[in-house]
Amino acid sequence: MKKDIHNESVQRLFAAILSLKNLDECYAFFEDICTVNELLSVAQRFQVGEMLLNKKTYQEISRTTGASTTTISRVNRLLNDGNDGIEMAHERIKKEEIEQ
């Protein structure tokens, strides 16, 4: 059963994240709120998602990121059945990189 994350504390967290103005503020906030391993795990999942969107193989992704095939499968399942959040962020980042 999937947990419902739509609650006041998560909404407040997202509001705090949206209030951050630059990378330095992001580093300060996330270093305070997450352990190093938590942050690296989330970053790895996003990297895996981007690599899957770029049609990389599981072997390439595992070799590059160090992610297990279980993690890669989980992220792949989210890309297929999730809320399109990874794709949305990936496309926005690509667009910003092109505009720079």
PDB file of N, CA and C in Angstrom:
ATOM      1  N   MET A   1       0.838  -1.183   0.000  1.00  0.00           N
ATOM      2  CA  MET A   1       0.000   0.000   0.000  1.00  0.00           C
ATOM      3  C   MET A   1       0.881   1.244   0.000  1.00  0.00           C
ATOM      4  N   LYS A   2       0.623   2.128  -0.923  1.00  0.00           N
ATOM      5  CA  LYS A   2       1.402   3.340  -1.058  1.00  0.00           C
ATOM      6  C   LYS A   2       0.996   4.359   0.002  1.00  0.00           C
ATOM      7  N   LYS A   3       1.990   4.944   0.675  1.00  0.00           N
ATOM      8  CA  LYS A   3       1.720   5.941   1.690  1.00  0.00           C
ATOM      9  C   LYS A   3       1.334   7.264   1.028  1.00  0.00           C
ATOM     10  N   ASP A   4       0.399   7.962   1.633  1.00  0.00           N
ATOM     11  CA  ASP A   4      -0.015   9.268   1.139  1.00  0.00           C
ATOM     12  C   ASP A   4       0.948  10.313   1.691  1.00  0.00           C
ATOM     13  N   ILE A   5       1.612  11.010   0.797  1.00  0.00           N
ATOM     14  CA  ILE A   5       2.561  12.039   1.239  1.00  0.00           C
ATOM     15  C   ILE A   5       1.924  13.428   1.255  1.00  0.00           C
ATOM     16  N   HIS A   6       0.679  13.516   0.886  1.00  0.00           N
ATOM     17  CA  HIS A   6      -0.015  14.812   0.831  1.00  0.00           C
ATOM     18  C   HIS A   6      -0.495  15.187   2.230  1.00  0.00           C
ATOM     19  N   ASN A   7       0.409  15.815   2.977  1.00  0.00           N
ATOM     20  CA  ASN A   7       0.049  16.265   4.317  1.00  0.00           C
ATOM     21  C   ASN A   7       0.759  17.589   4.598  1.00  0.00           C
ATOM     22  N   GLU A   8       0.421  18.180   5.717  1.00  0.00           N
ATOM     23  CA  GLU A   8       0.911  19.515   6.044  1.00  0.00           C
ATOM     24  C   GLU A   8       2.431  19.574   6.183  1.00  0.00           C
ATOM     25  N   SER A   9       3.040  18.571   6.792  1.00  0.00           N
ATOM     26  CA  SER A   9       4.487  18.620   6.998  1.00  0.00           C
ATOM     27  C   SER A   9       5.245  18.498   5.668  1.00  0.00           C
ATOM     28  N   VAL A  10       4.758  17.646   4.767  1.00  0.00           N
ATOM     29  CA  VAL A  10       5.409  17.526   3.448  1.00  0.00           C
ATOM     30  C   VAL A  10       5.198  18.814   2.655  1.00  0.00           C
ATOM     31  N   GLN A  11       3.999  19.368   2.730  1.00  0.00           N
ATOM     32  CA  GLN A  11       3.725  20.628   2.032  1.00  0.00           C
ATOM     33  C   GLN A  11       4.654  21.735   2.535  1.00  0.00           C
ATOM     34  N   ARG A  12       4.880  21.776   3.832  1.00  0.00           N
ATOM     35  CA  ARG A  12       5.777  22.791   4.416  1.00  0.00           C
ATOM     36  C   ARG A  12       7.220  22.558   3.947  1.00  0.00           C
ATOM     37  N   LEU A  13       7.640  21.299   3.882  1.00  0.00           N
ATOM     38  CA  LEU A  13       8.976  20.975   3.381  1.00  0.00           C
ATOM     39  C   LEU A  13       9.128  21.455   1.945  1.00  0.00           C
ATOM     40  N   PHE A  14       8.143  21.146   1.086  1.00  0.00           N
ATOM     41  CA  PHE A  14       8.213  21.567  -0.311  1.00  0.00           C
ATOM     42  C   PHE A  14       8.218  23.090  -0.426  1.00  0.00           C
ATOM     43  N   ALA A  15       7.462  23.772   0.415  1.00  0.00           N
ATOM     44  CA  ALA A  15       7.474  25.239   0.415  1.00  0.00           C
ATOM     45  C   ALA A  15       8.869  25.758   0.775  1.00  0.00           C
ATOM     46  N   ALA A  16       9.497  25.103   1.740  1.00  0.00           N
ATOM     47  CA  ALA A  16      10.857  25.498   2.123  1.00  0.00           C
ATOM     48  C   ALA A  16      11.824  25.297   0.957  1.00  0.00           C
ATOM     49  N   ILE A  17      11.710  24.166   0.261  1.00  0.00           N
ATOM     50  CA  ILE A  17      12.586  23.891  -0.884  1.00  0.00           C
ATOM     51  C   ILE A  17      12.355  24.932  -1.973  1.00  0.00           C
ATOM     52  N   LEU A  18      11.099  25.239  -2.248  1.00  0.00           N
ATOM     53  CA  LEU A  18      10.794  26.234  -3.280  1.00  0.00           C
ATOM     54  C   LEU A  18      11.272  27.635  -2.912  1.00  0.00           C
ATOM     55  N   SER A  19      11.506  27.886  -1.631  1.00  0.00           N
ATOM     56  CA  SER A  19      11.981  29.204  -1.199  1.00  0.00           C
ATOM     57  C   SER A  19      13.481  29.397  -1.433  1.00  0.00           C
ATOM     58  N   LEU A  20      14.202  28.306  -1.683  1.00  0.00           N
ATOM     59  CA  LEU A  20      15.649  28.397  -1.870  1.00  0.00           C
ATOM     60  C   LEU A  20      15.949  29.098  -3.180  1.00  0.00           C
ATOM     61  N   LYS A  21      16.966  29.984  -3.159  1.00  0.00           N
ATOM     62  CA  LYS A  21      17.207  30.856  -4.300  1.00  0.00           C
ATOM     63  C   LYS A  21      18.396  30.486  -5.166  1.00  0.00           C
ATOM     64  N   ASN A  22      19.306  29.656  -4.672  1.00  0.00           N
ATOM     65  CA  ASN A  22      20.480  29.305  -5.472  1.00  0.00           C
ATOM     66  C   ASN A  22      21.102  28.011  -4.948  1.00  0.00           C
ATOM     67  N   LEU A  23      22.136  27.558  -5.643  1.00  0.00           N
ATOM     68  CA  LEU A  23      22.778  26.293  -5.251  1.00  0.00           C
ATOM     69  C   LEU A  23      23.378  26.346  -3.856  1.00  0.00           C
ATOM     70  N   ASP A  24      23.974  27.468  -3.482  1.00  0.00           N
ATOM     71  CA  ASP A  24      24.550  27.574  -2.142  1.00  0.00           C
ATOM     72  C   ASP A  24      23.479  27.392  -1.067  1.00  0.00           C
ATOM     73  N   GLU A  25      22.306  27.990  -1.285  1.00  0.00           N
ATOM     74  CA  GLU A  25      21.209  27.809  -0.332  1.00  0.00           C
ATOM     75  C   GLU A  25      20.728  26.359  -0.321  1.00  0.00           C
ATOM     76  N   CYS A  26      20.700  25.719  -1.492  1.00  0.00           N
ATOM     77  CA  CYS A  26      20.314  24.305  -1.554  1.00  0.00           C
ATOM     78  C   CYS A  26      21.289  23.443  -0.770  1.00  0.00           C
ATOM     79  N   TYR A  27      22.584  23.679  -0.987  1.00  0.00           N
ATOM     80  CA  TYR A  27      23.579  22.904  -0.233  1.00  0.00           C
ATOM     81  C   TYR A  27      23.397  23.105   1.260  1.00  0.00           C
ATOM     82  N   ALA A  28      23.232  24.351   1.711  1.00  0.00           N
ATOM     83  CA  ALA A  28      23.086  24.631   3.138  1.00  0.00           C
ATOM     84  C   ALA A  28      21.851  23.924   3.699  1.00  0.00           C
ATOM     85  N   PHE A  29      20.732  24.036   3.020  1.00  0.00           N
ATOM     86  CA  PHE A  29      19.491  23.434   3.494  1.00  0.00           C
ATOM     87  C   PHE A  29      19.585  21.920   3.551  1.00  0.00           C
ATOM     88  N   PHE A  30      20.006  21.313   2.436  1.00  0.00           N
ATOM     89  CA  PHE A  30      20.004  19.852   2.384  1.00  0.00           C
ATOM     90  C   PHE A  30      21.088  19.237   3.258  1.00  0.00           C
ATOM     91  N   GLU A  31      22.204  19.935   3.457  1.00  0.00           N
ATOM     92  CA  GLU A  31      23.216  19.423   4.379  1.00  0.00           C
ATOM     93  C   GLU A  31      22.709  19.460   5.813  1.00  0.00           C
ATOM     94  N   ASP A  32      21.814  20.401   6.114  1.00  0.00           N
ATOM     95  CA  ASP A  32      21.232  20.469   7.453  1.00  0.00           C
ATOM     96  C   ASP A  32      20.125  19.443   7.659  1.00  0.00           C
ATOM     97  N   ILE A  33      19.360  19.151   6.615  1.00  0.00           N
ATOM     98  CA  ILE A  33      18.158  18.327   6.786  1.00  0.00           C
ATOM     99  C   ILE A  33      18.375  16.846   6.465  1.00  0.00           C
ATOM    100  N   CYS A  34      19.386  16.533   5.673  1.00  0.00           N
ATOM    101  CA  CYS A  34      19.640  15.151   5.256  1.00  0.00           C
ATOM    102  C   CYS A  34      21.010  14.681   5.735  1.00  0.00           C
ATOM    103  N   THR A  35      21.114  13.384   5.949  1.00  0.00           N
ATOM    104  CA  THR A  35      22.446  12.829   6.140  1.00  0.00           C
ATOM    105  C   THR A  35      23.130  12.806   4.774  1.00  0.00           C
ATOM    106  N   VAL A  36      24.436  12.676   4.778  1.00  0.00           N
ATOM    107  CA  VAL A  36      25.175  12.593   3.526  1.00  0.00           C
ATOM    108  C   VAL A  36      24.662  11.419   2.698  1.00  0.00           C
ATOM    109  N   ASN A  37      24.459  10.269   3.332  1.00  0.00           N
ATOM    110  CA  ASN A  37      23.993   9.089   2.603  1.00  0.00           C
ATOM    111  C   ASN A  37      22.593   9.268   2.023  1.00  0.00           C
ATOM    112  N   GLU A  38      21.696   9.934   2.750  1.00  0.00           N
ATOM    113  CA  GLU A  38      20.355  10.194   2.221  1.00  0.00           C
ATOM    114  C   GLU A  38      20.422  11.069   0.978  1.00  0.00           C
ATOM    115  N   LEU A  39      21.195  12.119   1.054  1.00  0.00           N
ATOM    116  CA  LEU A  39      21.318  13.043  -0.073  1.00  0.00           C
ATOM    117  C   LEU A  39      21.965  12.360  -1.274  1.00  0.00           C
ATOM    118  N   LEU A  40      23.026  11.604  -1.031  1.00  0.00           N
ATOM    119  CA  LEU A  40      23.684  10.894  -2.128  1.00  0.00           C
ATOM    120  C   LEU A  40      22.759   9.854  -2.755  1.00  0.00           C
ATOM    121  N   SER A  41      21.921   9.211  -1.948  1.00  0.00           N
ATOM    122  CA  SER A  41      20.975   8.225  -2.461  1.00  0.00           C
ATOM    123  C   SER A  41      19.936   8.878  -3.372  1.00  0.00           C
ATOM    124  N   VAL A  42      19.388  10.003  -2.948  1.00  0.00           N
ATOM    125  CA  VAL A  42      18.408  10.715  -3.771  1.00  0.00           C
ATOM    126  C   VAL A  42      19.065  11.205  -5.060  1.00  0.00           C
ATOM    127  N   ALA A  43      20.270  11.749  -4.951  1.00  0.00           N
ATOM    128  CA  ALA A  43      20.991  12.226  -6.135  1.00  0.00           C
ATOM    129  C   ALA A  43      21.265  11.072  -7.099  1.00  0.00           C
ATOM    130  N   GLN A  44      21.633   9.912  -6.556  1.00  0.00           N
ATOM    131  CA  GLN A  44      21.888   8.746  -7.396  1.00  0.00           C
ATOM    132  C   GLN A  44      20.619   8.320  -8.122  1.00  0.00           C
ATOM    133  N   ARG A  45      19.498   8.321  -7.446  1.00  0.00           N
ATOM    134  CA  ARG A  45      18.236   7.928  -8.088  1.00  0.00           C
ATOM    135  C   ARG A  45      17.883   8.877  -9.222  1.00  0.00           C
ATOM    136  N   PHE A  46      18.101  10.168  -9.016  1.00  0.00           N
ATOM    137  CA  PHE A  46      17.821  11.123 -10.087  1.00  0.00           C
ATOM    138  C   PHE A  46      18.771  10.897 -11.258  1.00  0.00           C
ATOM    139  N   GLN A  47      20.049  10.645 -10.971  1.00  0.00           N
ATOM    140  CA  GLN A  47      21.017  10.365 -12.036  1.00  0.00           C
ATOM    141  C   GLN A  47      20.619   9.104 -12.802  1.00  0.00           C
ATOM    142  N   VAL A  48      20.191   8.082 -12.088  1.00  0.00           N
ATOM    143  CA  VAL A  48      19.726   6.851 -12.733  1.00  0.00           C
ATOM    144  C   VAL A  48      18.539   7.170 -13.637  1.00  0.00           C
ATOM    145  N   GLY A  49      17.597   7.949 -13.138  1.00  0.00           N
ATOM    146  CA  GLY A  49      16.438   8.320 -13.937  1.00  0.00           C
ATOM    147  C   GLY A  49      16.821   9.055 -15.205  1.00  0.00           C
ATOM    148  N   GLU A  50      17.740   9.996 -15.087  1.00  0.00           N
ATOM    149  CA  GLU A  50      18.188  10.725 -16.277  1.00  0.00           C
ATOM    150  C   GLU A  50      18.862   9.790 -17.270  1.00  0.00           C
ATOM    151  N   MET A  51      19.669   8.870 -16.774  1.00  0.00           N
ATOM    152  CA  MET A  51      20.351   7.943 -17.669  1.00  0.00           C
ATOM    153  C   MET A  51      19.358   7.000 -18.353  1.00  0.00           C
ATOM    154  N   LEU A  52      18.322   6.565 -17.624  1.00  0.00           N
ATOM    155  CA  LEU A  52      17.289   5.740 -18.242  1.00  0.00           C
ATOM    156  C   LEU A  52      16.560   6.526 -19.330  1.00  0.00           C
ATOM    157  N   LEU A  53      16.272   7.794 -19.055  1.00  0.00           N
ATOM    158  CA  LEU A  53      15.616   8.639 -20.059  1.00  0.00           C
ATOM    159  C   LEU A  53      16.498   8.834 -21.286  1.00  0.00           C
ATOM    160  N   ASN A  54      17.806   8.773 -21.078  1.00  0.00           N
ATOM    161  CA  ASN A  54      18.757   8.893 -22.190  1.00  0.00           C
ATOM    162  C   ASN A  54      19.090   7.537 -22.811  1.00  0.00           C
ATOM    163  N   LYS A  55      18.266   6.532 -22.481  1.00  0.00           N
ATOM    164  CA  LYS A  55      18.345   5.193 -23.099  1.00  0.00           C
ATOM    165  C   LYS A  55      19.639   4.442 -22.802  1.00  0.00           C
ATOM    166  N   LYS A  56      20.234   4.692 -21.641  1.00  0.00           N
ATOM    167  CA  LYS A  56      21.414   3.936 -21.229  1.00  0.00           C
ATOM    168  C   LYS A  56      20.982   2.568 -20.717  1.00  0.00           C
ATOM    169  N   THR A  57      21.860   1.585 -20.847  1.00  0.00           N
ATOM    170  CA  THR A  57      21.558   0.243 -20.365  1.00  0.00           C
ATOM    171  C   THR A  57      21.763   0.159 -18.858  1.00  0.00           C
ATOM    172  N   TYR A  58      21.163  -0.867 -18.261  1.00  0.00           N
ATOM    173  CA  TYR A  58      21.349  -1.094 -16.829  1.00  0.00           C
ATOM    174  C   TYR A  58      22.832  -1.228 -16.495  1.00  0.00           C
ATOM    175  N   GLN A  59      23.577  -1.924 -17.350  1.00  0.00           N
ATOM    176  CA  GLN A  59      25.000  -2.126 -17.091  1.00  0.00           C
ATOM    177  C   GLN A  59      25.759  -0.788 -17.119  1.00  0.00           C
ATOM    178  N   GLU A  60      25.458   0.052 -18.100  1.00  0.00           N
ATOM    179  CA  GLU A  60      26.102   1.371 -18.170  1.00  0.00           C
ATOM    180  C   GLU A  60      25.759   2.202 -16.938  1.00  0.00           C
ATOM    181  N   ILE A  61      24.501   2.157 -16.557  1.00  0.00           N
ATOM    182  CA  ILE A  61      24.049   2.945 -15.406  1.00  0.00           C
ATOM    183  C   ILE A  61      24.710   2.452 -14.129  1.00  0.00           C
ATOM    184  N   SER A  62      24.743   1.149 -13.933  1.00  0.00           N
ATOM    185  CA  SER A  62      25.359   0.584 -12.733  1.00  0.00           C
ATOM    186  C   SER A  62      26.842   0.919 -12.667  1.00  0.00           C
ATOM    187  N   ARG A  63      27.514   0.788 -13.801  1.00  0.00           N
ATOM    188  CA  ARG A  63      28.947   1.085 -13.853  1.00  0.00           C
ATOM    189  C   ARG A  63      29.213   2.564 -13.552  1.00  0.00           C
ATOM    190  N   THR A  64      28.402   3.465 -14.087  1.00  0.00           N
ATOM    191  CA  THR A  64      28.614   4.901 -13.913  1.00  0.00           C
ATOM    192  C   THR A  64      28.225   5.390 -12.532  1.00  0.00           C
ATOM    193  N   THR A  65      27.078   4.900 -12.031  1.00  0.00           N
ATOM    194  CA  THR A  65      26.531   5.443 -10.783  1.00  0.00           C
ATOM    195  C   THR A  65      26.833   4.602  -9.556  1.00  0.00           C
ATOM    196  N   GLY A  66      27.142   3.326  -9.763  1.00  0.00           N
ATOM    197  CA  GLY A  66      27.305   2.415  -8.633  1.00  0.00           C
ATOM    198  C   GLY A  66      25.980   1.894  -8.112  1.00  0.00           C
ATOM    199  N   ALA A  67      24.874   2.242  -8.773  1.00  0.00           N
ATOM    200  CA  ALA A  67      23.553   1.802  -8.341  1.00  0.00           C
ATOM    201  C   ALA A  67      23.371   0.311  -8.622  1.00  0.00           C
ATOM    202  N   SER A  68      22.650  -0.339  -7.736  1.00  0.00           N
ATOM    203  CA  SER A  68      22.341  -1.752  -7.941  1.00  0.00           C
ATOM    204  C   SER A  68      21.269  -1.877  -9.008  1.00  0.00           C
ATOM    205  N   THR A  69      21.161  -3.068  -9.582  1.00  0.00           N
ATOM    206  CA  THR A  69      20.109  -3.292 -10.576  1.00  0.00           C
ATOM    207  C   THR A  69      18.735  -3.172  -9.930  1.00  0.00           C
ATOM    208  N   THR A  70      18.625  -3.453  -8.639  1.00  0.00           N
ATOM    209  CA  THR A  70      17.358  -3.283  -7.922  1.00  0.00           C
ATOM    210  C   THR A  70      16.954  -1.814  -7.905  1.00  0.00           C
ATOM    211  N   THR A  71      17.897  -0.930  -7.597  1.00  0.00           N
ATOM    212  CA  THR A  71      17.623   0.509  -7.598  1.00  0.00           C
ATOM    213  C   THR A  71      17.266   0.984  -9.001  1.00  0.00           C
ATOM    214  N   ILE A  72      18.003   0.513  -9.989  1.00  0.00           N
ATOM    215  CA  ILE A  72      17.733   0.915 -11.376  1.00  0.00           C
ATOM    216  C   ILE A  72      16.338   0.456 -11.783  1.00  0.00           C
ATOM    217  N   SER A  73      15.964  -0.769 -11.433  1.00  0.00           N
ATOM    218  CA  SER A  73      14.628  -1.285 -11.742  1.00  0.00           C
ATOM    219  C   SER A  73      13.549  -0.461 -11.057  1.00  0.00           C
ATOM    220  N   ARG A  74      13.790  -0.100  -9.807  1.00  0.00           N
ATOM    221  CA  ARG A  74      12.817   0.695  -9.052  1.00  0.00           C
ATOM    222  C   ARG A  74      12.605   2.047  -9.727  1.00  0.00           C
ATOM    223  N   VAL A  75      13.691   2.703 -10.107  1.00  0.00           N
ATOM    224  CA  VAL A  75      13.584   4.007 -10.773  1.00  0.00           C
ATOM    225  C   VAL A  75      12.902   3.836 -12.130  1.00  0.00           C
ATOM    226  N   ASN A  76      13.236   2.779 -12.847  1.00  0.00           N
ATOM    227  CA  ASN A  76      12.608   2.523 -14.143  1.00  0.00           C
ATOM    228  C   ASN A  76      11.099   2.331 -13.991  1.00  0.00           C
ATOM    229  N   ARG A  77      10.695   1.629 -12.942  1.00  0.00           N
ATOM    230  CA  ARG A  77       9.271   1.428 -12.675  1.00  0.00           C
ATOM    231  C   ARG A  77       8.594   2.775 -12.397  1.00  0.00           C
ATOM    232  N   LEU A  78       9.271   3.658 -11.671  1.00  0.00           N
ATOM    233  CA  LEU A  78       8.717   4.985 -11.400  1.00  0.00           C
ATOM    234  C   LEU A  78       8.595   5.806 -12.680  1.00  0.00           C
ATOM    235  N   LEU A  79       9.554   5.655 -13.575  1.00  0.00           N
ATOM    236  CA  LEU A  79       9.469   6.366 -14.850  1.00  0.00           C
ATOM    237  C   LEU A  79       8.267   5.893 -15.658  1.00  0.00           C
ATOM    238  N   ASN A  80       7.961   4.622 -15.558  1.00  0.00           N
ATOM    239  CA  ASN A  80       6.848   4.053 -16.321  1.00  0.00           C
ATOM    240  C   ASN A  80       5.490   4.260 -15.650  1.00  0.00           C
ATOM    241  N   ASP A  81       5.468   4.239 -14.326  1.00  0.00           N
ATOM    242  CA  ASP A  81       4.191   4.257 -13.601  1.00  0.00           C
ATOM    243  C   ASP A  81       4.062   5.409 -12.613  1.00  0.00           C
ATOM    244  N   GLY A  82       5.034   6.306 -12.580  1.00  0.00           N
ATOM    245  CA  GLY A  82       5.029   7.372 -11.581  1.00  0.00           C
ATOM    246  C   GLY A  82       4.273   8.606 -12.034  1.00  0.00           C
ATOM    247  N   ASN A  83       4.669   9.730 -11.507  1.00  0.00           N
ATOM    248  CA  ASN A  83       3.980  10.997 -11.737  1.00  0.00           C
ATOM    249  C   ASN A  83       4.680  11.904 -12.741  1.00  0.00           C
ATOM    250  N   ASP A  84       5.669  11.371 -13.451  1.00  0.00           N
ATOM    251  CA  ASP A  84       6.432  12.119 -14.461  1.00  0.00           C
ATOM    252  C   ASP A  84       7.296  13.228 -13.866  1.00  0.00           C
ATOM    253  N   GLY A  85       7.555  13.181 -12.572  1.00  0.00           N
ATOM    254  CA  GLY A  85       8.370  14.216 -11.939  1.00  0.00           C
ATOM    255  C   GLY A  85       9.817  14.207 -12.392  1.00  0.00           C
ATOM    256  N   ILE A  86      10.384  13.013 -12.543  1.00  0.00           N
ATOM    257  CA  ILE A  86      11.780  12.920 -12.986  1.00  0.00           C
ATOM    258  C   ILE A  86      11.901  13.464 -14.399  1.00  0.00           C
ATOM    259  N   GLU A  87      10.975  13.073 -15.266  1.00  0.00           N
ATOM    260  CA  GLU A  87      11.009  13.548 -16.657  1.00  0.00           C
ATOM    261  C   GLU A  87      10.869  15.066 -16.715  1.00  0.00           C
ATOM    262  N   MET A  88       9.959  15.620 -15.925  1.00  0.00           N
ATOM    263  CA  MET A  88       9.729  17.058 -15.917  1.00  0.00           C
ATOM    264  C   MET A  88      11.002  17.802 -15.506  1.00  0.00           C
ATOM    265  N   ALA A  89      11.616  17.367 -14.418  1.00  0.00           N
ATOM    266  CA  ALA A  89      12.839  18.022 -13.951  1.00  0.00           C
ATOM    267  C   ALA A  89      13.968  17.861 -14.963  1.00  0.00           C
ATOM    268  N   HIS A  90      14.094  16.659 -15.523  1.00  0.00           N
ATOM    269  CA  HIS A  90      15.136  16.386 -16.513  1.00  0.00           C
ATOM    270  C   HIS A  90      14.984  17.312 -17.719  1.00  0.00           C
ATOM    271  N   GLU A  91      13.776  17.450 -18.232  1.00  0.00           N
ATOM    272  CA  GLU A  91      13.532  18.307 -19.401  1.00  0.00           C
ATOM    273  C   GLU A  91      13.812  19.766 -19.076  1.00  0.00           C
ATOM    274  N   ARG A  92      13.446  20.211 -17.902  1.00  0.00           N
ATOM    275  CA  ARG A  92      13.700  21.618 -17.515  1.00  0.00           C
ATOM    276  C   ARG A  92      15.188  21.891 -17.384  1.00  0.00           C
ATOM    277  N   ILE A  93      15.912  20.951 -16.806  1.00  0.00           N
ATOM    278  CA  ILE A  93      17.361  21.122 -16.670  1.00  0.00           C
ATOM    279  C   ILE A  93      18.012  21.167 -18.051  1.00  0.00           C
ATOM    280  N   LYS A  94      17.599  20.257 -18.938  1.00  0.00           N
ATOM    281  CA  LYS A  94      18.144  20.247 -20.305  1.00  0.00           C
ATOM    282  C   LYS A  94      17.878  21.582 -21.004  1.00  0.00           C
ATOM    283  N   LYS A  95      16.662  22.093 -20.855  1.00  0.00           N
ATOM    284  CA  LYS A  95      16.299  23.368 -21.481  1.00  0.00           C
ATOM    285  C   LYS A  95      17.162  24.511 -20.945  1.00  0.00           C
ATOM    286  N   GLU A  96      17.361  24.538 -19.626  1.00  0.00           N
ATOM    287  CA  GLU A  96      18.203  25.577 -19.023  1.00  0.00           C
ATOM    288  C   GLU A  96      19.649  25.480 -19.502  1.00  0.00           C
ATOM    289  N   GLU A  97      20.148  24.256 -19.637  1.00  0.00           N
ATOM    290  CA  GLU A  97      21.525  24.062 -20.113  1.00  0.00           C
ATOM    291  C   GLU A  97      21.680  24.564 -21.548  1.00  0.00           C
ATOM    292  N   ILE A  98      20.672  24.332 -22.384  1.00  0.00           N
ATOM    293  CA  ILE A  98      20.712  24.787 -23.768  1.00  0.00           C
ATOM    294  C   ILE A  98      20.674  26.313 -23.831  1.00  0.00           C
ATOM    295  N   GLU A  99      19.879  26.925 -22.974  1.00  0.00           N
ATOM    296  CA  GLU A  99      19.735  28.385 -22.981  1.00  0.00           C
ATOM    297  C   GLU A  99      20.972  29.109 -22.458  1.00  0.00           C
ATOM    298  N   GLN A 100      21.826  28.419 -21.733  1.00  0.00           N
ATOM    299  CA  GLN A 100      23.015  29.074 -21.168  1.00  0.00           C
ATOM    300  C   GLN A 100      24.092  29.228 -22.160  1.00  0.00           C
TER     301      GLN A 100
END
